[in-house]
Short mmCIF file of C-alpha atoms and ligand atoms in Angstrom, two decimals:
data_model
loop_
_atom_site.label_atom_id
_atom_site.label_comp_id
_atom_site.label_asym_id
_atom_site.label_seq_id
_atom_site.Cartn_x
_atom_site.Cartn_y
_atom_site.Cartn_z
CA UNK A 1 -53.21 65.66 47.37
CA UNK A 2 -50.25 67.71 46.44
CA UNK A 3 -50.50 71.71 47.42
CA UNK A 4 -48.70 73.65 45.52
CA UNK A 5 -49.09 77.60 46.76
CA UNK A 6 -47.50 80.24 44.22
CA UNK A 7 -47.27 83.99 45.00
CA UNK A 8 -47.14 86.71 42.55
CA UNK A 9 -47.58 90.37 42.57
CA UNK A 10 -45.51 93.67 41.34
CA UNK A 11 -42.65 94.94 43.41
CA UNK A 12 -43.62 95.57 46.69
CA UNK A 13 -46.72 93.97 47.18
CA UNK A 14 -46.11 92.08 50.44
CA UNK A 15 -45.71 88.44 48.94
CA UNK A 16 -42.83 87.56 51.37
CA UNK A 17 -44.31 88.61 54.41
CA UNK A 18 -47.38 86.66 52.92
CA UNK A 19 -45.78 83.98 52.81
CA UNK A 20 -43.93 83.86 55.82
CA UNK A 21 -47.33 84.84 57.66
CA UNK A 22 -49.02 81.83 55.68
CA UNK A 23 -46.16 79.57 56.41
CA UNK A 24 -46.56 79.73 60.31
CA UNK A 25 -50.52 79.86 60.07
CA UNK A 26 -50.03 76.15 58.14
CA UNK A 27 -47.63 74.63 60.49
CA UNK A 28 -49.52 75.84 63.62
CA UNK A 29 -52.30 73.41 61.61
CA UNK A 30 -49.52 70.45 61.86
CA UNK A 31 -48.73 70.82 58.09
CA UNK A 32 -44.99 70.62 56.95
CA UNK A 33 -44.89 73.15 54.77
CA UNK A 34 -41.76 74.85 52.43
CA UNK A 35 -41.08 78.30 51.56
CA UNK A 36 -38.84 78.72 48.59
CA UNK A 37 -38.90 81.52 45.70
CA UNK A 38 -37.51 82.30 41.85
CA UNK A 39 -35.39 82.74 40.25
CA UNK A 40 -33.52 81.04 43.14
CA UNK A 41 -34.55 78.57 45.48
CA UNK A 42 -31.47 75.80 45.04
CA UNK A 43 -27.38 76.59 44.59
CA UNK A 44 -27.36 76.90 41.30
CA UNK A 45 -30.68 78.55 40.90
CA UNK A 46 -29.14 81.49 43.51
CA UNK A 47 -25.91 81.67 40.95
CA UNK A 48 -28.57 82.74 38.21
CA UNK A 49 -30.70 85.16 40.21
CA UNK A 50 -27.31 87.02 41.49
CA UNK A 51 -26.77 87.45 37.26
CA UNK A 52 -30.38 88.50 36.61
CA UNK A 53 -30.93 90.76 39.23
CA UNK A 54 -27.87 92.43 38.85
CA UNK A 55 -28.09 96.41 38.38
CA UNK A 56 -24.83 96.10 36.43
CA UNK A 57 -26.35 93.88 33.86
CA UNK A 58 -28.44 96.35 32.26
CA UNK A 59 -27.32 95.05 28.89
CA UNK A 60 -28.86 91.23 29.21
CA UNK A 61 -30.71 90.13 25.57
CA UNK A 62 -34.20 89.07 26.27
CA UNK A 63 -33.47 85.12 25.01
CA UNK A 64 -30.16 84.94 28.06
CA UNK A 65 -32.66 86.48 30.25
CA UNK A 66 -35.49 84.11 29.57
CA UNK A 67 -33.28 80.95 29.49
CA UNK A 68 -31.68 81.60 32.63
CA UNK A 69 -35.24 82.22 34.88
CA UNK A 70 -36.29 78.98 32.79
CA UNK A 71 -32.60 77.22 33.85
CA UNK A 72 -33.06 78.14 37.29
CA UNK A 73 -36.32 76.75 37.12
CA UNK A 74 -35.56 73.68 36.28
CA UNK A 75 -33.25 72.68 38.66
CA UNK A 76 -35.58 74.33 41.45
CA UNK A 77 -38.62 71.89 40.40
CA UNK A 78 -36.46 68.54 39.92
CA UNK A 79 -34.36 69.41 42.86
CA UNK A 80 -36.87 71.26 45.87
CA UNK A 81 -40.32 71.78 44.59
CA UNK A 82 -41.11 68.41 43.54
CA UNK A 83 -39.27 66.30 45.99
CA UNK A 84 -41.05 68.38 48.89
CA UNK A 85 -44.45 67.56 47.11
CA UNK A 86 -43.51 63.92 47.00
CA UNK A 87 -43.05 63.99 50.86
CA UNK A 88 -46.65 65.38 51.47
CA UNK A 89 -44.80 69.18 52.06
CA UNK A 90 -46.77 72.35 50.98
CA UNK A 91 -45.17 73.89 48.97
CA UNK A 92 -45.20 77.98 48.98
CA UNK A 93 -43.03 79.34 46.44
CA UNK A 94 -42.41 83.59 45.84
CA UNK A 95 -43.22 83.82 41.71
CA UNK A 96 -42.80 80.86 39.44
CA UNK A 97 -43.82 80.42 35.80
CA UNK A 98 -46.73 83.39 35.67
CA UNK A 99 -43.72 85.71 36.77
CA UNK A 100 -42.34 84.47 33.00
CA UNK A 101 -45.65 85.00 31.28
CA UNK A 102 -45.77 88.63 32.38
CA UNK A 103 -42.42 89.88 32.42
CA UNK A 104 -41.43 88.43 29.82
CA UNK A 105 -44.06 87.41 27.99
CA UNK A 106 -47.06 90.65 28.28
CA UNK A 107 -44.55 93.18 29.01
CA UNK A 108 -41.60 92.01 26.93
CA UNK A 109 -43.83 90.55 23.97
CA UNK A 110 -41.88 87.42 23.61
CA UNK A 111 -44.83 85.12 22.42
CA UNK A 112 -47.65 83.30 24.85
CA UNK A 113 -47.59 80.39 23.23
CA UNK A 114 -43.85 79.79 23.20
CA UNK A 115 -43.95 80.75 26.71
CA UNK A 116 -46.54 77.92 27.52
CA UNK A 117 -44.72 75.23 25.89
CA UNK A 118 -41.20 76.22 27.44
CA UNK A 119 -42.85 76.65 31.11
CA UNK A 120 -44.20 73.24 30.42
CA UNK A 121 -40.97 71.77 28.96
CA UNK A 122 -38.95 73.02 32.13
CA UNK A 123 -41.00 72.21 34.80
CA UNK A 124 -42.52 68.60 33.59
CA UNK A 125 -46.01 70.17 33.63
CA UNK A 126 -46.32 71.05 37.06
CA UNK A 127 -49.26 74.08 37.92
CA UNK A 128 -49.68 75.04 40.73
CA UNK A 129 -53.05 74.28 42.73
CA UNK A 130 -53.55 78.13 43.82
CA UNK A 131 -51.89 81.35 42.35
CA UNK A 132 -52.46 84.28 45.07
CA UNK A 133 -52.22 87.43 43.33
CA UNK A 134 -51.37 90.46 45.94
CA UNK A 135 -52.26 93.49 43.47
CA UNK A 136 -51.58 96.46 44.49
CA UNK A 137 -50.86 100.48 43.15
CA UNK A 138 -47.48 100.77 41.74
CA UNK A 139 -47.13 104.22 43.41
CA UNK A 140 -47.61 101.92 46.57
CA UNK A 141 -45.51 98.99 45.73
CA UNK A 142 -42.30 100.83 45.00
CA UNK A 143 -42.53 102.95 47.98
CA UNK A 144 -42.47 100.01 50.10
CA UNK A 145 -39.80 98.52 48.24
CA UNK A 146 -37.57 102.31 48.63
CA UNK A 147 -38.05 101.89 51.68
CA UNK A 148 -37.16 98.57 52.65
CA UNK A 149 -33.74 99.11 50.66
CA UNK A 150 -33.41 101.69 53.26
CA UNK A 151 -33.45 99.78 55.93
CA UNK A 152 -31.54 96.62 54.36
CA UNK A 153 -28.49 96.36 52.49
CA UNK A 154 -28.73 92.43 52.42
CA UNK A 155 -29.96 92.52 48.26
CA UNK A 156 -27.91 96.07 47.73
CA UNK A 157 -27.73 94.86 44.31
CA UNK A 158 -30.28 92.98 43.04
CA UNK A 159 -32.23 95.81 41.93
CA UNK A 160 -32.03 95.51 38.02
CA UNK A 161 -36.12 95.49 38.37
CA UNK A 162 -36.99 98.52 41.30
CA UNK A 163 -34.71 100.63 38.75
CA UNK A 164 -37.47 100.14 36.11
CA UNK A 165 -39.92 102.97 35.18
CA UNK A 166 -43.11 103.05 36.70
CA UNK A 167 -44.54 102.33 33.40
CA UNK A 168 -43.34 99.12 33.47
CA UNK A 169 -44.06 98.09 36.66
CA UNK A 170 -47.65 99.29 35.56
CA UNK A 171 -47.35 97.12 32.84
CA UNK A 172 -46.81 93.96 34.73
CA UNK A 173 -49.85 94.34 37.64
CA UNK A 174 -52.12 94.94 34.11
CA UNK A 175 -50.12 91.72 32.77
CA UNK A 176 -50.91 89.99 36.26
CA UNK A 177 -54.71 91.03 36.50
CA UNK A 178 -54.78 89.29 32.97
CA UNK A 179 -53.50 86.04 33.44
CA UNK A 180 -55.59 86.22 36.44
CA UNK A 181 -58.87 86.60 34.54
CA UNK A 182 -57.62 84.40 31.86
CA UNK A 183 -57.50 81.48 35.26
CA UNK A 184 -59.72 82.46 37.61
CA UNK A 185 -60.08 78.62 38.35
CA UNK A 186 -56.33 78.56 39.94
CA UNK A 187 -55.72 82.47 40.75
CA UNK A 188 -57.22 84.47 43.97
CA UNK A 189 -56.61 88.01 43.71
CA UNK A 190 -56.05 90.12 47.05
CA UNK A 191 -56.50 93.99 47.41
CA UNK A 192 -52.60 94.39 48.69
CA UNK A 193 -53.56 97.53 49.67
CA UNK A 194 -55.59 96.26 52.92
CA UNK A 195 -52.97 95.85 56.20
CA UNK A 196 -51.00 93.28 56.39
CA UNK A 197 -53.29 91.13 58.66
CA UNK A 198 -56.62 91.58 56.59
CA UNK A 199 -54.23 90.67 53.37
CA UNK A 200 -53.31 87.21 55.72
CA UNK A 201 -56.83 86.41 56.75
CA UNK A 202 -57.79 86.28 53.17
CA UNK A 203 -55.10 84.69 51.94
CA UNK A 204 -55.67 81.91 54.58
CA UNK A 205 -59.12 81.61 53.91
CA UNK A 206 -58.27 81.10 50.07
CA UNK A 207 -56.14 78.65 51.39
CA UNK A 208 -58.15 76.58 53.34
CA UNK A 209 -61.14 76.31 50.96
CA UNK A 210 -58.78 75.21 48.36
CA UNK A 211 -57.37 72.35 50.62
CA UNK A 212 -61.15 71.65 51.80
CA UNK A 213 -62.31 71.12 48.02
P1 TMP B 301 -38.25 89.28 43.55
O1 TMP B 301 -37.60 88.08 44.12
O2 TMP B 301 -37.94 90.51 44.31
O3 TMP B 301 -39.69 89.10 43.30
O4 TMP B 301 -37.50 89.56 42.16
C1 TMP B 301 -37.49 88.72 41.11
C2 TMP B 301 -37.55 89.55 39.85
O5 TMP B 301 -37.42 88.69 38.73
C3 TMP B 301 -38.87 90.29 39.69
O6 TMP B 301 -38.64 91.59 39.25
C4 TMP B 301 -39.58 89.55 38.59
C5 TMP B 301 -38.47 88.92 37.81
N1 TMP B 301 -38.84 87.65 37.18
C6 TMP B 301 -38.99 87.58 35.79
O7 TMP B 301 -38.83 88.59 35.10
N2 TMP B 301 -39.31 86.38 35.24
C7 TMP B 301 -39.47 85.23 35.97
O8 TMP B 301 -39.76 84.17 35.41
C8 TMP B 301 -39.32 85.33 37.41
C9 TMP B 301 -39.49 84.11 38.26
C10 TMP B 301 -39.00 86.55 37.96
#
């Protein structure tokens, strides 16, 4: 059985500490488990997010924009994601192809459909076996994420998407809570605005019940 573990949420939700929290839970449990994240995640697939997240490129067309989170994708699933499921790993990778559907697809309006076959094109068909959905007020999300860039200067500029308006960022949880409904069979949605251990103890639950069925 192959366990694919995908995080999604606004800005600011918590997904990497989520992740990192679920990552040690699993291998305290003797599993070998993988974090990775998009865009990103191999060499080339770093190249791309350094272009898409930069605050300079304000002036990206939609199409580049799409084509390079699907080109990074690509190479992410042939060269980490899959390989690491081949070996028995679980896999727990920060946004993937649902990240495509609402930023670029329910906030952006390029088409569902289009989206679907491309995220299926790129990455060979692969879903993942759980989507965990951290939702949480924007108001919330982007003032942990102001002040985080406080305290780090390690992403100074990959900010192209904290400079959005709120409006969009409201945009995407609504876009998020959709797809969610739309697959309840594959999403679990967690009130982000619990502390950060209730959000882990529910996100391991989740976890474990999908691994027991
Ligand atoms: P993050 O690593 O901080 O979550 O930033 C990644 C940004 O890229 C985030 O704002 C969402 C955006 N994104 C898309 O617009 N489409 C995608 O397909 C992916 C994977 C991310």
């Amino acid at each position: 059985m192959k366990y694919f573990i995908t995080f999604e949420g606004i800005e600011g939700c918590g997904k990497t500490t989520q992740i990192s929290f679920l990552k040690d839970f699993l291998k305290k449990k003797n599993r070998s488990v993988i974090t990775t994240r998009e865009p990103g995640g191999t060499k080339i697939g770093d190249k791309i997010r350094r272009i898409l997240l930069d605050s300079e490129n304000t002036d990206i067309d939609i199409k580049t924009e799409l084509l390079l989170y699907q080109a990074s994708r690509a190479q992410h699933v042939k060269d980490v994601i899959r390989p690491a499921l081949e070996q028995g790993c679980v896999v727990l990778c920060d946004r993937f192809t649902d990240a495509t559907s609402v930023y670029q697809g329910f906030v952006q309006g390029i088409s569902e459909d289009f989206l679907e076959r491309l995220n299926r094109f790129t990455t060979d068909n692969l879903t993942p076996n759980l989507t965990v959905l951290i939702d949480c007020p924007v108001e919330i999300g982007l003032k942990r994420t102001e002040d985080r860039m406080k305290t780090t200067n390690q992403e100074v500029c990959e900010n192209r998407f904290e400079e959005k308006s709120v409006e969009f960022h409201q945009m995407v949880r609504l876009g998020y809570l959709q797809i969610a409904e739309h697959n309840s069979n594959r999403f679990h949605i967690v009130d982000g605005r619990e502390d950060i251990s209730a959000v882990h103890r529910e996100i391991r639950t989740a976890v474990i019940k999908k691994m027991a069925g």
